[in-house]
Coordinates of N, CA and C in Angstrom, one line a residue:
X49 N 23.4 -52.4 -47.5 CA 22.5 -51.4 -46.8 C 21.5 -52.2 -45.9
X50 N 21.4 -51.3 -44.5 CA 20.4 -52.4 -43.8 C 19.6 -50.9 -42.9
X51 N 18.3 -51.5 -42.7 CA 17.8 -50.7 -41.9 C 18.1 -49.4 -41.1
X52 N 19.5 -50.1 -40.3 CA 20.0 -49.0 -39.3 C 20.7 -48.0 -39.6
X53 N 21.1 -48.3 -41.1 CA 21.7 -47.4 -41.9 C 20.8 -45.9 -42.2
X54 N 19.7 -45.6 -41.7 CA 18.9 -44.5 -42.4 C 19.2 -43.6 -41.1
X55 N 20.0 -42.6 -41.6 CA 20.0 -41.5 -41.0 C 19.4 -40.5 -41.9
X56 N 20.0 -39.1 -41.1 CA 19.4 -37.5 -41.6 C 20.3 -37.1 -43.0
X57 N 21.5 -37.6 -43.3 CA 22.3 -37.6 -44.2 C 21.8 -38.7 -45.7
X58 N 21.5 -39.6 -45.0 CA 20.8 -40.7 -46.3 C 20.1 -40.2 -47.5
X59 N 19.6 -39.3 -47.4 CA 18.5 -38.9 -48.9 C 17.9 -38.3 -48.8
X60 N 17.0 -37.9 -49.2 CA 16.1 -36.4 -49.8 C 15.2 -36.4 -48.7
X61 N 14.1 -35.5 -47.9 CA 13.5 -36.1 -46.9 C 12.0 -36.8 -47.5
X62 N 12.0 -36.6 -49.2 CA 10.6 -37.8 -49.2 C 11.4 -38.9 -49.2
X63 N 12.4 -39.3 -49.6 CA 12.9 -40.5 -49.9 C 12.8 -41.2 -48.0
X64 N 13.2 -40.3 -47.2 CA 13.6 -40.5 -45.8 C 11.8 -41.2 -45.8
X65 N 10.8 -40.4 -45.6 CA 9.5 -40.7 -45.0 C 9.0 -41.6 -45.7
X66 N 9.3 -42.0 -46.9 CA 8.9 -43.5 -47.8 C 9.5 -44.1 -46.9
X67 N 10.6 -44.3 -47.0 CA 11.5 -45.5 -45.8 C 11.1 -45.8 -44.8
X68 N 10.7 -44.9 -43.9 CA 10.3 -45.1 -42.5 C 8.7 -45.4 -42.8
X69 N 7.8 -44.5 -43.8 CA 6.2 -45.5 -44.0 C 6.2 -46.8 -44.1
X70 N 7.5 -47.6 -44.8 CA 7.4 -48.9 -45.4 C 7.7 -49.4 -44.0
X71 N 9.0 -48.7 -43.5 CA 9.4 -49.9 -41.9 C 7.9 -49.9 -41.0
X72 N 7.5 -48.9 -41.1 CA 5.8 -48.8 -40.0 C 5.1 -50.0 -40.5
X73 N 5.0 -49.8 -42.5 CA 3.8 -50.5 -42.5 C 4.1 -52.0 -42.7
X74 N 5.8 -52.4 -42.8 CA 6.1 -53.8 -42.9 C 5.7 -54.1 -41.1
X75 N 5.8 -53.2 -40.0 CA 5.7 -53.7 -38.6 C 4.2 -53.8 -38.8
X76 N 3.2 -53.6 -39.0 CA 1.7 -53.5 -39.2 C 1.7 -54.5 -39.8
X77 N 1.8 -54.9 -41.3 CA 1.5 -56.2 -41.8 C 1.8 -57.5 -41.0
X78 N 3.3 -57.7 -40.7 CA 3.7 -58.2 -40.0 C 2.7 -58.5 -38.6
X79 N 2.6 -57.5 -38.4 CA 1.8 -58.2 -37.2 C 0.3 -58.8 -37.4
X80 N -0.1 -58.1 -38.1 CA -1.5 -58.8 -38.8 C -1.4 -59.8 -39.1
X81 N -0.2 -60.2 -40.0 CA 0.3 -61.6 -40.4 C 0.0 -62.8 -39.1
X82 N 0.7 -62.0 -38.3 CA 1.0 -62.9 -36.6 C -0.5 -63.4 -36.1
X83 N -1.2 -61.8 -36.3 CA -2.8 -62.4 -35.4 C -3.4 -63.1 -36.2
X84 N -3.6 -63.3 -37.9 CA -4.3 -64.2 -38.2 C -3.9 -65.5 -38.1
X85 N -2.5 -66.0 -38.1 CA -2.2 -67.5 -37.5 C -2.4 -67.5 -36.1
X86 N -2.4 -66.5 -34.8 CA -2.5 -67.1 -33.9 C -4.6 -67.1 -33.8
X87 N -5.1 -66.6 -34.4 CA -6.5 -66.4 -34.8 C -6.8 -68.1 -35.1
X88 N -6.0 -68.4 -36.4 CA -6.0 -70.3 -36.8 C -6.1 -71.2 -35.0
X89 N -4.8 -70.4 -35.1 CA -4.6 -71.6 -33.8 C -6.1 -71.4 -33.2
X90 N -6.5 -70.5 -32.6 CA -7.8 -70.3 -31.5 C -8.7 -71.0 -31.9
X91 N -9.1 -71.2 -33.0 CA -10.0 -71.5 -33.9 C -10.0 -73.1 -33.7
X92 N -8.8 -73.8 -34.1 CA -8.3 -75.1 -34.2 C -7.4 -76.0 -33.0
X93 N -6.8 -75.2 -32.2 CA -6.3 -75.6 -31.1 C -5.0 -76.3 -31.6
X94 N -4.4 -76.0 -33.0 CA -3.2 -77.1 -33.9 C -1.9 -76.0 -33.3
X95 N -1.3 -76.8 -32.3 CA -0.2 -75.7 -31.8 C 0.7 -76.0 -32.8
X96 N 1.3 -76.2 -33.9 CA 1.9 -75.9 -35.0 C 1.8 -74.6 -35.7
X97 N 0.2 -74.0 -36.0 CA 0.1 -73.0 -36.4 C 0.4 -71.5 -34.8
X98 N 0.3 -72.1 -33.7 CA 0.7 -71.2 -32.7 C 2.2 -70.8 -33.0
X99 N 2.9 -72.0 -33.0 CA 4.7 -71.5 -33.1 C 4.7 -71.2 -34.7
X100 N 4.0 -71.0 -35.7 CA 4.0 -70.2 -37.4 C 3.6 -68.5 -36.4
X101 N 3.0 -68.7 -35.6 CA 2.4 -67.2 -35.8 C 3.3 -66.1 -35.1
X102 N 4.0 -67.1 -33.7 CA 5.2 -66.4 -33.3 C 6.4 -66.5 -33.8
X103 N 6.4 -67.3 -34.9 CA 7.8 -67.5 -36.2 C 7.5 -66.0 -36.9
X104 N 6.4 -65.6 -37.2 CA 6.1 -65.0 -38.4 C 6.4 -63.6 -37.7
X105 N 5.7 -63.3 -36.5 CA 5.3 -62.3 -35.8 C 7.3 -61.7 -35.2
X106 N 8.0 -62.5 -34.8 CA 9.4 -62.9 -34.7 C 10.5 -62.3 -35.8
X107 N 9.7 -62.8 -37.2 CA 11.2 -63.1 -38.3 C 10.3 -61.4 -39.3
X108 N 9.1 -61.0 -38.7 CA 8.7 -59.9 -39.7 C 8.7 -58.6 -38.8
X109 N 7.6 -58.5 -38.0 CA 7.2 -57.4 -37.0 C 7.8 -57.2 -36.2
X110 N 8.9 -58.0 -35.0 CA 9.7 -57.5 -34.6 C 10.8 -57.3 -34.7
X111 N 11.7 -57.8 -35.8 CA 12.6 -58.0 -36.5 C 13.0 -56.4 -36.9
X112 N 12.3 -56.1 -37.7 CA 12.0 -54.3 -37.9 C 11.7 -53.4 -37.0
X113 N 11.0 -54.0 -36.5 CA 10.9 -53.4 -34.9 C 12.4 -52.3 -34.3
X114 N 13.0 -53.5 -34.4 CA 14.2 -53.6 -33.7 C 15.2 -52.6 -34.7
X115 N 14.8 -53.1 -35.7 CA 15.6 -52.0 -36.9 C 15.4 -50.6 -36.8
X116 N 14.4 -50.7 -36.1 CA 13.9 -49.3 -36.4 C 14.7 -48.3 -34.4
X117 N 13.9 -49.0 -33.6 CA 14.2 -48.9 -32.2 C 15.6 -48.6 -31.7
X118 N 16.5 -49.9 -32.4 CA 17.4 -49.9 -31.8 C 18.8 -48.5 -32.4
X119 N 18.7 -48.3 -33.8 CA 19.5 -47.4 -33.9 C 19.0 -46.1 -33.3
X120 N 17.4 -45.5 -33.0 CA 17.1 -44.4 -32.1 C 17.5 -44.5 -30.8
X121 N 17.7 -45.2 -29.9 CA 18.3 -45.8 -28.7 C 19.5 -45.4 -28.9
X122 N 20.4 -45.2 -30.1 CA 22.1 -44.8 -29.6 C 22.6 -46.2 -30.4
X123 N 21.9 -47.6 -30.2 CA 22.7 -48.0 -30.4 C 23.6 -48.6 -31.7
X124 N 24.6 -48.9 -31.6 CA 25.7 -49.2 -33.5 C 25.0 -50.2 -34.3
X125 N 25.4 -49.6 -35.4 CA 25.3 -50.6 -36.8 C 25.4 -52.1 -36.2
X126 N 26.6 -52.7 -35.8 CA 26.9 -53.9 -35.3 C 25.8 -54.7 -34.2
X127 N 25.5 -53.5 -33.2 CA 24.6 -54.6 -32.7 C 23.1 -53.8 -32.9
X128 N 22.8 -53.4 -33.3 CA 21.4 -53.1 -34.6 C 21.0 -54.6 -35.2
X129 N 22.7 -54.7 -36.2 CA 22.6 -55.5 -37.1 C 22.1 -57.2 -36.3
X130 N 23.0 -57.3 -35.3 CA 23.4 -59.0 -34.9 C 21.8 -59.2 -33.9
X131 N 21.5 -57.7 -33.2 CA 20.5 -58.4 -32.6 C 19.1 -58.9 -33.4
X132 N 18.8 -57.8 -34.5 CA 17.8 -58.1 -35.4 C 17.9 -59.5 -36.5
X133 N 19.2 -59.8 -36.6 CA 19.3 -60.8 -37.4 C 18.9 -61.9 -36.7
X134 N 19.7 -61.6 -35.2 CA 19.2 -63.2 -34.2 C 17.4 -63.1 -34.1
X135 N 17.1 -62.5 -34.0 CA 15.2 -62.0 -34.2 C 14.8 -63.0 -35.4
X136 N 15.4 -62.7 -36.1 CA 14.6 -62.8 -37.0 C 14.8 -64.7 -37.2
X137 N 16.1 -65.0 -37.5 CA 17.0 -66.2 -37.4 C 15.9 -66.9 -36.7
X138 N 16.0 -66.9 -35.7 CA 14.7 -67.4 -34.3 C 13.4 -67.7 -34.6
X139 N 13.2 -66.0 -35.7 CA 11.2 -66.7 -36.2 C 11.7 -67.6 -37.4
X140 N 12.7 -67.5 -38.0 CA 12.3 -68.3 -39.2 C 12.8 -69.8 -38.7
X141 N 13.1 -70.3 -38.0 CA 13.7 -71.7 -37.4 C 12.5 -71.8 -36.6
X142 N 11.9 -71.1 -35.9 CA 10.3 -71.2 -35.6 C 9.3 -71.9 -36.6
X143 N 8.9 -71.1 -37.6 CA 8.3 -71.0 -38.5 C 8.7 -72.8 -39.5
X144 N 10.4 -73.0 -39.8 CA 10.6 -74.2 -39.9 C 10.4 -75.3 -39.2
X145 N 10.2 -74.9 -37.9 CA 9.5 -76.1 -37.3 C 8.2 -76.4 -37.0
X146 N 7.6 -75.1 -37.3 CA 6.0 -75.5 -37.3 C 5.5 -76.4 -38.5
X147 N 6.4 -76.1 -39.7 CA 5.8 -77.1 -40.6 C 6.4 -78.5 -41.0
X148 N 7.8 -78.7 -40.6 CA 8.6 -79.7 -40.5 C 8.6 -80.5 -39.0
X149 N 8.6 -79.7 -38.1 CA 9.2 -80.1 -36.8 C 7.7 -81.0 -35.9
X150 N 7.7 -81.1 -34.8 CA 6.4 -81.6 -34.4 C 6.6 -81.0 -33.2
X151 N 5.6 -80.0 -33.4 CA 5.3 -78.3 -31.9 C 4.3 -78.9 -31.4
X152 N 3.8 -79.9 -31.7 CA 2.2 -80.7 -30.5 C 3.1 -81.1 -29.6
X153 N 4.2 -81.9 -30.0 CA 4.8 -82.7 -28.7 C 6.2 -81.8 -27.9
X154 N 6.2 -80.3 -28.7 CA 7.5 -79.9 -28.3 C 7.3 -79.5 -26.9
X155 N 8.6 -79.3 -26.0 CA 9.1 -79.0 -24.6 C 10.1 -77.9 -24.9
X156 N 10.1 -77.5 -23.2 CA 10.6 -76.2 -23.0 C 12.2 -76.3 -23.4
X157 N 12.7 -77.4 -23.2 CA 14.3 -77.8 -23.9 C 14.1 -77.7 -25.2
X158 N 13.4 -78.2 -26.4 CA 13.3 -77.3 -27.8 C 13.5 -76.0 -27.4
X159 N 12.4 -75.6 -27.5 CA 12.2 -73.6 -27.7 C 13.2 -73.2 -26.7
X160 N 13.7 -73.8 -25.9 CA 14.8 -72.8 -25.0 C 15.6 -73.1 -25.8
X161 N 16.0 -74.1 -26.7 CA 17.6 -74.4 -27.2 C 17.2 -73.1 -28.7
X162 N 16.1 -73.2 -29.2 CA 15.9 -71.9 -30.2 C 15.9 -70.9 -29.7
X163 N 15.6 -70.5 -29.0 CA 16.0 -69.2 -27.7 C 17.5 -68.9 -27.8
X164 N 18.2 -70.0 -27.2 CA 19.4 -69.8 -26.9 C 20.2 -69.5 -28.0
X165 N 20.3 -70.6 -29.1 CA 20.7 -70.1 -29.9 C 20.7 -69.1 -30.8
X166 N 19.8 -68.3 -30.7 CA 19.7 -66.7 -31.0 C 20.2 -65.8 -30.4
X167 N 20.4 -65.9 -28.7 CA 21.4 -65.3 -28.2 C 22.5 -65.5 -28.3
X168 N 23.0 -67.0 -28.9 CA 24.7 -66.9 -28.8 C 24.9 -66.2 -30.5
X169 N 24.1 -66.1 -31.4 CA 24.1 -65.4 -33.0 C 24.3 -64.3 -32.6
X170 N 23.6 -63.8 -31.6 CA 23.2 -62.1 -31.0 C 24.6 -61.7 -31.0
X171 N 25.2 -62.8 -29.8 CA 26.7 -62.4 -28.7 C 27.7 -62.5 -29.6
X172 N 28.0 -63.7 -30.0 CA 29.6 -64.0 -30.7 C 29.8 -63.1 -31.4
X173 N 29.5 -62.2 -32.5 CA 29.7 -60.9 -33.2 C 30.3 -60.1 -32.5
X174 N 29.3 -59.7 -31.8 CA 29.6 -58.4 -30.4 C 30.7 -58.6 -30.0
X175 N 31.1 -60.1 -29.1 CA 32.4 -59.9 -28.9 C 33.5 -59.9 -29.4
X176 N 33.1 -60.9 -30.7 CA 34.7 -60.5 -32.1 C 34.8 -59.2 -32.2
X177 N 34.1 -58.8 -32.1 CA 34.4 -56.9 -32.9 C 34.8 -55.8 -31.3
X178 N 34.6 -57.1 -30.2 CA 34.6 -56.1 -28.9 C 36.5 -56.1 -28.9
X179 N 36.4 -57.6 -29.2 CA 38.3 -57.8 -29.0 C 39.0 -57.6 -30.3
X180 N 38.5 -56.7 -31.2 CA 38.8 -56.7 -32.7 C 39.5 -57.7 -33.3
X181 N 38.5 -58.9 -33.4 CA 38.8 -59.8 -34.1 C 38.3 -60.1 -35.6
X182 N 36.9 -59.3 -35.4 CA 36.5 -59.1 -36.8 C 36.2 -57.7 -37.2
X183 N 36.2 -57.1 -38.1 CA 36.0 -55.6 -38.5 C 34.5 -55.3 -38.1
X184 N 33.8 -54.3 -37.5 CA 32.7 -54.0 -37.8 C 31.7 -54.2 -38.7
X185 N 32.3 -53.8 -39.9 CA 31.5 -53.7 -41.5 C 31.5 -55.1 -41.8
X186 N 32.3 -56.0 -41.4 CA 31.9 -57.7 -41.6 C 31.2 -58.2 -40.7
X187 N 30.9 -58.0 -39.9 CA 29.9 -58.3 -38.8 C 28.7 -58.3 -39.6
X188 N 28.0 -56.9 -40.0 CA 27.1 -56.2 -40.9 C 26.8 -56.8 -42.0
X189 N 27.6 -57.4 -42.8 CA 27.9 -57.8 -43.6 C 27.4 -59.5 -43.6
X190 N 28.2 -60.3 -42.7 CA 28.3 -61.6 -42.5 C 26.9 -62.0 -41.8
X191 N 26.0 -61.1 -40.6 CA 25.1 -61.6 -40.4 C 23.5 -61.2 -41.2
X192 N 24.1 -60.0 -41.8 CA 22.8 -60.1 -42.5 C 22.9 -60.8 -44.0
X193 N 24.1 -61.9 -44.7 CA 24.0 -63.0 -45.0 C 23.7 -64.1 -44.8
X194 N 24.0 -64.2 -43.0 CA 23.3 -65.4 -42.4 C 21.9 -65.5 -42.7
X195 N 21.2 -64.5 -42.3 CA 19.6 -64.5 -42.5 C 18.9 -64.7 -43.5
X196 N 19.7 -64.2 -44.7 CA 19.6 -64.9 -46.4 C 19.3 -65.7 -46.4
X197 N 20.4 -66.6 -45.9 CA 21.0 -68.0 -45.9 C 20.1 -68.7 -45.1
X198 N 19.6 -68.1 -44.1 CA 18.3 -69.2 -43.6 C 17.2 -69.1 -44.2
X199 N 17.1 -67.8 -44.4 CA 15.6 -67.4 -45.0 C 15.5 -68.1 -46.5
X200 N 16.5 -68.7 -47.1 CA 16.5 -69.3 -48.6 C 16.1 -70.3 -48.0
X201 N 16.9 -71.3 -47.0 CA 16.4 -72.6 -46.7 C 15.0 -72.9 -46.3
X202 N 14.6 -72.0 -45.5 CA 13.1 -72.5 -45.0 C 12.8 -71.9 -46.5
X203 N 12.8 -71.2 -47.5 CA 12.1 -71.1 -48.3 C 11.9 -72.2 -49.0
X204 N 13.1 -72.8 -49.0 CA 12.9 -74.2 -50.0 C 12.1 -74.9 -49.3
X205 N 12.8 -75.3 -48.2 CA 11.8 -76.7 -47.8 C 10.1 -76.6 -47.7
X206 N 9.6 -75.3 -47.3 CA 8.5 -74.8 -48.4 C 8.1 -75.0 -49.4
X207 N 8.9 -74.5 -50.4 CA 8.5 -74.9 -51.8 C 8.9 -76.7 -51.9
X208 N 9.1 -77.2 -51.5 CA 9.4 -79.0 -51.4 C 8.4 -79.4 -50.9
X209 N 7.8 -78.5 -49.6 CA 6.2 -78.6 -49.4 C 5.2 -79.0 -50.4
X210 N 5.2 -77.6 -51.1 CA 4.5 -77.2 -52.3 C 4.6 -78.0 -53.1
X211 N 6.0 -78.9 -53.8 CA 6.1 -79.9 -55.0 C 5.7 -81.3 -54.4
X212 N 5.7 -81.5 -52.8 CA 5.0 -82.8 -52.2 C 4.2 -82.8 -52.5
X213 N 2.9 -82.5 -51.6 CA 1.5 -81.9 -51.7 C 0.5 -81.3 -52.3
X214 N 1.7 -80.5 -53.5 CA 0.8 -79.9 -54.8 C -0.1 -78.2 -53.9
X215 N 1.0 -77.9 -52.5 CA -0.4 -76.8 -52.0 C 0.1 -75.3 -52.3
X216 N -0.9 -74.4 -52.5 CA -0.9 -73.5 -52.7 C -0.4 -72.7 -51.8
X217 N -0.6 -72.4 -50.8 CA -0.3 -72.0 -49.4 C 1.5 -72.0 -49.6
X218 N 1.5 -72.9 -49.6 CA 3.1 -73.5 -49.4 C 4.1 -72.5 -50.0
X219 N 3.6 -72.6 -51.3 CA 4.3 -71.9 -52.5 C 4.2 -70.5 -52.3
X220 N 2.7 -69.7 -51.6 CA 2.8 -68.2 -51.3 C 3.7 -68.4 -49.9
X221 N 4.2 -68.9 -49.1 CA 4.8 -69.0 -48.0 C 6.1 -69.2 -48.5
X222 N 6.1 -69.5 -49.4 CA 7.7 -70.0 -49.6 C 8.1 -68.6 -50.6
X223 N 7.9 -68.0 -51.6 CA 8.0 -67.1 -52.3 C 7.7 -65.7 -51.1
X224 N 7.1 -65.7 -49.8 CA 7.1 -64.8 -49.2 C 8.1 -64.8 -48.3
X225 N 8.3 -65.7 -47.6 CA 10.0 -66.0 -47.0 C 11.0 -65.7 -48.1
X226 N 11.3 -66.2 -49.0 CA 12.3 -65.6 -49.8 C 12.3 -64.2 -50.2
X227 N 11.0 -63.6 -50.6 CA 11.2 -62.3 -50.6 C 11.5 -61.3 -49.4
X228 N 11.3 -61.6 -48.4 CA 11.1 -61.3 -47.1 C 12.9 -61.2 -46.1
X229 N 13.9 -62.2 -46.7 CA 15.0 -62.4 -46.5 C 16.1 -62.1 -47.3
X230 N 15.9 -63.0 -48.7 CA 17.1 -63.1 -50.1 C 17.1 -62.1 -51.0
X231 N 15.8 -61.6 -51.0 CA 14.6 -60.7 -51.6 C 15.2 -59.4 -51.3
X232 N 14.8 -59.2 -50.1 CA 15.1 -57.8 -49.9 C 16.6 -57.5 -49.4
X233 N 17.7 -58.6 -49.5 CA 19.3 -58.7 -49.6 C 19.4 -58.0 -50.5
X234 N 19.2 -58.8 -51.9 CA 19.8 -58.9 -53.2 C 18.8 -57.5 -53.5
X235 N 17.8 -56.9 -53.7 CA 17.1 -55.9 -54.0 C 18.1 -54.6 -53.0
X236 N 18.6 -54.7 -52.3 CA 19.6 -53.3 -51.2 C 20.1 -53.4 -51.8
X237 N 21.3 -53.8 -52.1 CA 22.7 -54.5 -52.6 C 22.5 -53.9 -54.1
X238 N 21.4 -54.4 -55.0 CA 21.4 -54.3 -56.3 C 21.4 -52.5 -56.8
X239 N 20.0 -51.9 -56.1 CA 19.8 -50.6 -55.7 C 21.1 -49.7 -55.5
X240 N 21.4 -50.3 -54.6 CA 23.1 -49.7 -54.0 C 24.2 -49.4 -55.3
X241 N 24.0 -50.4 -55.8 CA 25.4 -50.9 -56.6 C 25.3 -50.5 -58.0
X242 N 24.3 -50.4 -58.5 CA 23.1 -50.0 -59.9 C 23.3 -48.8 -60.4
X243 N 22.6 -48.1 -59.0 CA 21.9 -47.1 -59.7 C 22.4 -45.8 -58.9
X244 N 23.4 -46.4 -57.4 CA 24.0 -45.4 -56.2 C 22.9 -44.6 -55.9
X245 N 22.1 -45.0 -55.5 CA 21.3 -44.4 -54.8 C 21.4 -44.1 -53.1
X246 N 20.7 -43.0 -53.5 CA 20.6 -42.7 -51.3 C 20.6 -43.7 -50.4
X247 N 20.8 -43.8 -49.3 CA 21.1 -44.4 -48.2 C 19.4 -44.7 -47.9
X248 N 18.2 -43.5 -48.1 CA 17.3 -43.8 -48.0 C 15.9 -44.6 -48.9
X249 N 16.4 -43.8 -50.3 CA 15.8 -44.3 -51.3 C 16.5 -47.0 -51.4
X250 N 17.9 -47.0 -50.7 CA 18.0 -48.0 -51.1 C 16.7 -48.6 -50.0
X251 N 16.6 -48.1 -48.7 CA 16.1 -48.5 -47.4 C 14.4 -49.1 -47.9
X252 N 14.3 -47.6 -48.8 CA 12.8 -47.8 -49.5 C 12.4 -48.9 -50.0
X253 N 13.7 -49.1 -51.0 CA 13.0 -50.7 -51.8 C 13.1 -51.8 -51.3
X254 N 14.0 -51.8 -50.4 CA 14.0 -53.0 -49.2 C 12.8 -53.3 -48.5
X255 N 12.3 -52.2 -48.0 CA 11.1 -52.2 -47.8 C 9.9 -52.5 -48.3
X256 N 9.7 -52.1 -49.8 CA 8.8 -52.3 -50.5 C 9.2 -53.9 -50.8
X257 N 10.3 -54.4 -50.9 CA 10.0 -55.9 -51.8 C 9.9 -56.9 -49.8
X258 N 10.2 -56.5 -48.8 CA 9.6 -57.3 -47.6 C 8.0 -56.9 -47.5
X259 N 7.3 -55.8 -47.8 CA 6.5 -55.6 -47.8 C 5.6 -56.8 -49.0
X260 N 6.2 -56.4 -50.0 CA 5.5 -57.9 -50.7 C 5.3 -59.1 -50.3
X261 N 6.4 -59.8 -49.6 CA 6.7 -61.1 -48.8 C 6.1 -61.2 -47.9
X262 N 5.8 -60.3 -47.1 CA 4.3 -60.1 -46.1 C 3.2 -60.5 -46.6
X263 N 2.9 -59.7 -47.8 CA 1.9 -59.6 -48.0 C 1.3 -61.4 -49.4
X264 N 2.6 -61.8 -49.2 CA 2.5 -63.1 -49.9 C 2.2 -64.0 -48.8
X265 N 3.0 -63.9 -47.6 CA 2.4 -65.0 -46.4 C 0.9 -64.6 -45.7
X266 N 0.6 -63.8 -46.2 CA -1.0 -63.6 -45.9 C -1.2 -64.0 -46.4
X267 N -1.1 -64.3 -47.7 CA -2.1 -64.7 -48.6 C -2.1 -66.5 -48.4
X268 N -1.0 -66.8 -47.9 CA -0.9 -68.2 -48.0 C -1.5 -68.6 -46.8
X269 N -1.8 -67.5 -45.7 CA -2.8 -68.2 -44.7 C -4.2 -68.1 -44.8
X270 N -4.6 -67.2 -45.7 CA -6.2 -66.8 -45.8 C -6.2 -67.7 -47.2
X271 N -5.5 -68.2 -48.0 CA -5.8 -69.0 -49.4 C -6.2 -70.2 -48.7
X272 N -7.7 -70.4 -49.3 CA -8.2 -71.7 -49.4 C -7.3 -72.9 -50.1

């Protein structure tokens, strides 16, 4: 189950308006998330925390954004699915390089080559399924695994952070990335498969456990 899946057929209509309060208020947190690192940066001038805030702002608030926009727009599950995953893909390789990478000395060949490669994540799907090379429902499927799969790794090397350095921060950043990605995979999927629940009620708790992971990477930027 993913985002673009909530239609008028999905579930009861409170179950439908929980769904869509959580997509609003994961876009709101999310972006709060964004202005208080790009707030750091102003404050400090440390362009590392600049490329965290458009990682964060990238892989949370527009990411759903998009979930939400693009299936009202007309457009399919498949490219719903591929363009929001490349979104997101993008902040969180962002986000990994702000704390791994070195964004004081980076050039427009970095951030264009992470640019780019989110548009070729975006495209190659699109056109397997244009020339039916891959089924639709694997597309859906295979890329919103990808984002797991990254969103697990920057979680770790976070928490590797955290077992370096002993920082707190780290560990709420790293346990909010995972919730935020693997988190709210394995919580659709579980919901889904459990308890068969609505299309909307699964959308709800996807929402509520990225809503946590939000609300854990705040915490790791305002934790002393």
């Amino acid at each position: 189950m993913n985002w673009s899946e909530l239609t008028v057929e999905g579930g009861s209509l409170a179950a439908g308006l929980l769904a869509m309060g959580l997509a609003v208020a994961t876009v709101g947190v999310g972006t709060w998330v964004a202005y208080v690192a790009y707030s750091g940066y102003r404050e400090s001038g440390d362009r590392p925390t600049l490329v965290l805030a458009v990682g964060i702002a990238l892989a949370s608030a527009v990411h759903t954004s998009a979930r939400i926009a693009l299936p009202t727009a007309g457009a399919s599950s498949p490219v719903t699915d591929t363009a929001a995953v490349a979104i997101q893909v993008v902040g969180l390789v962002l986000v990994l390089y702000a704390i791994y990478g070195r964004p004081e000395h980076a050039d427009r060949r970095v951030l264009g080559g992470i640019v780019a490669g989110g548009i070729l994540l975006c495209l190659a799907p699109l056109v397997a399924v244009d020339r039916a090379i891959i089924a639709p429902s694997t597309v859906v499927a295979g890329v919103n695994g990808l984002a797991a799969v990254v969103g697990g790794f920057v979680a770790t090397q976070a928490y590797r952070g955290y077992r370096r350095y002993d920082s707190r921060p780290m560990l709420l950043l790293a346990g909010g990335i995972l919730l935020l990605t693997v988190g709210s995979l394995i919580a659709g999927y579980v919901t889904d498969a459990l308890w068969a629940a609505s299309d909307a009620m699964v959308l709800a708790v996807i929402g509520s456990v990225e809503l946590v992971g939000l609300l854990l990477i705040l915490q790791s930027l305002t934790n002393d």
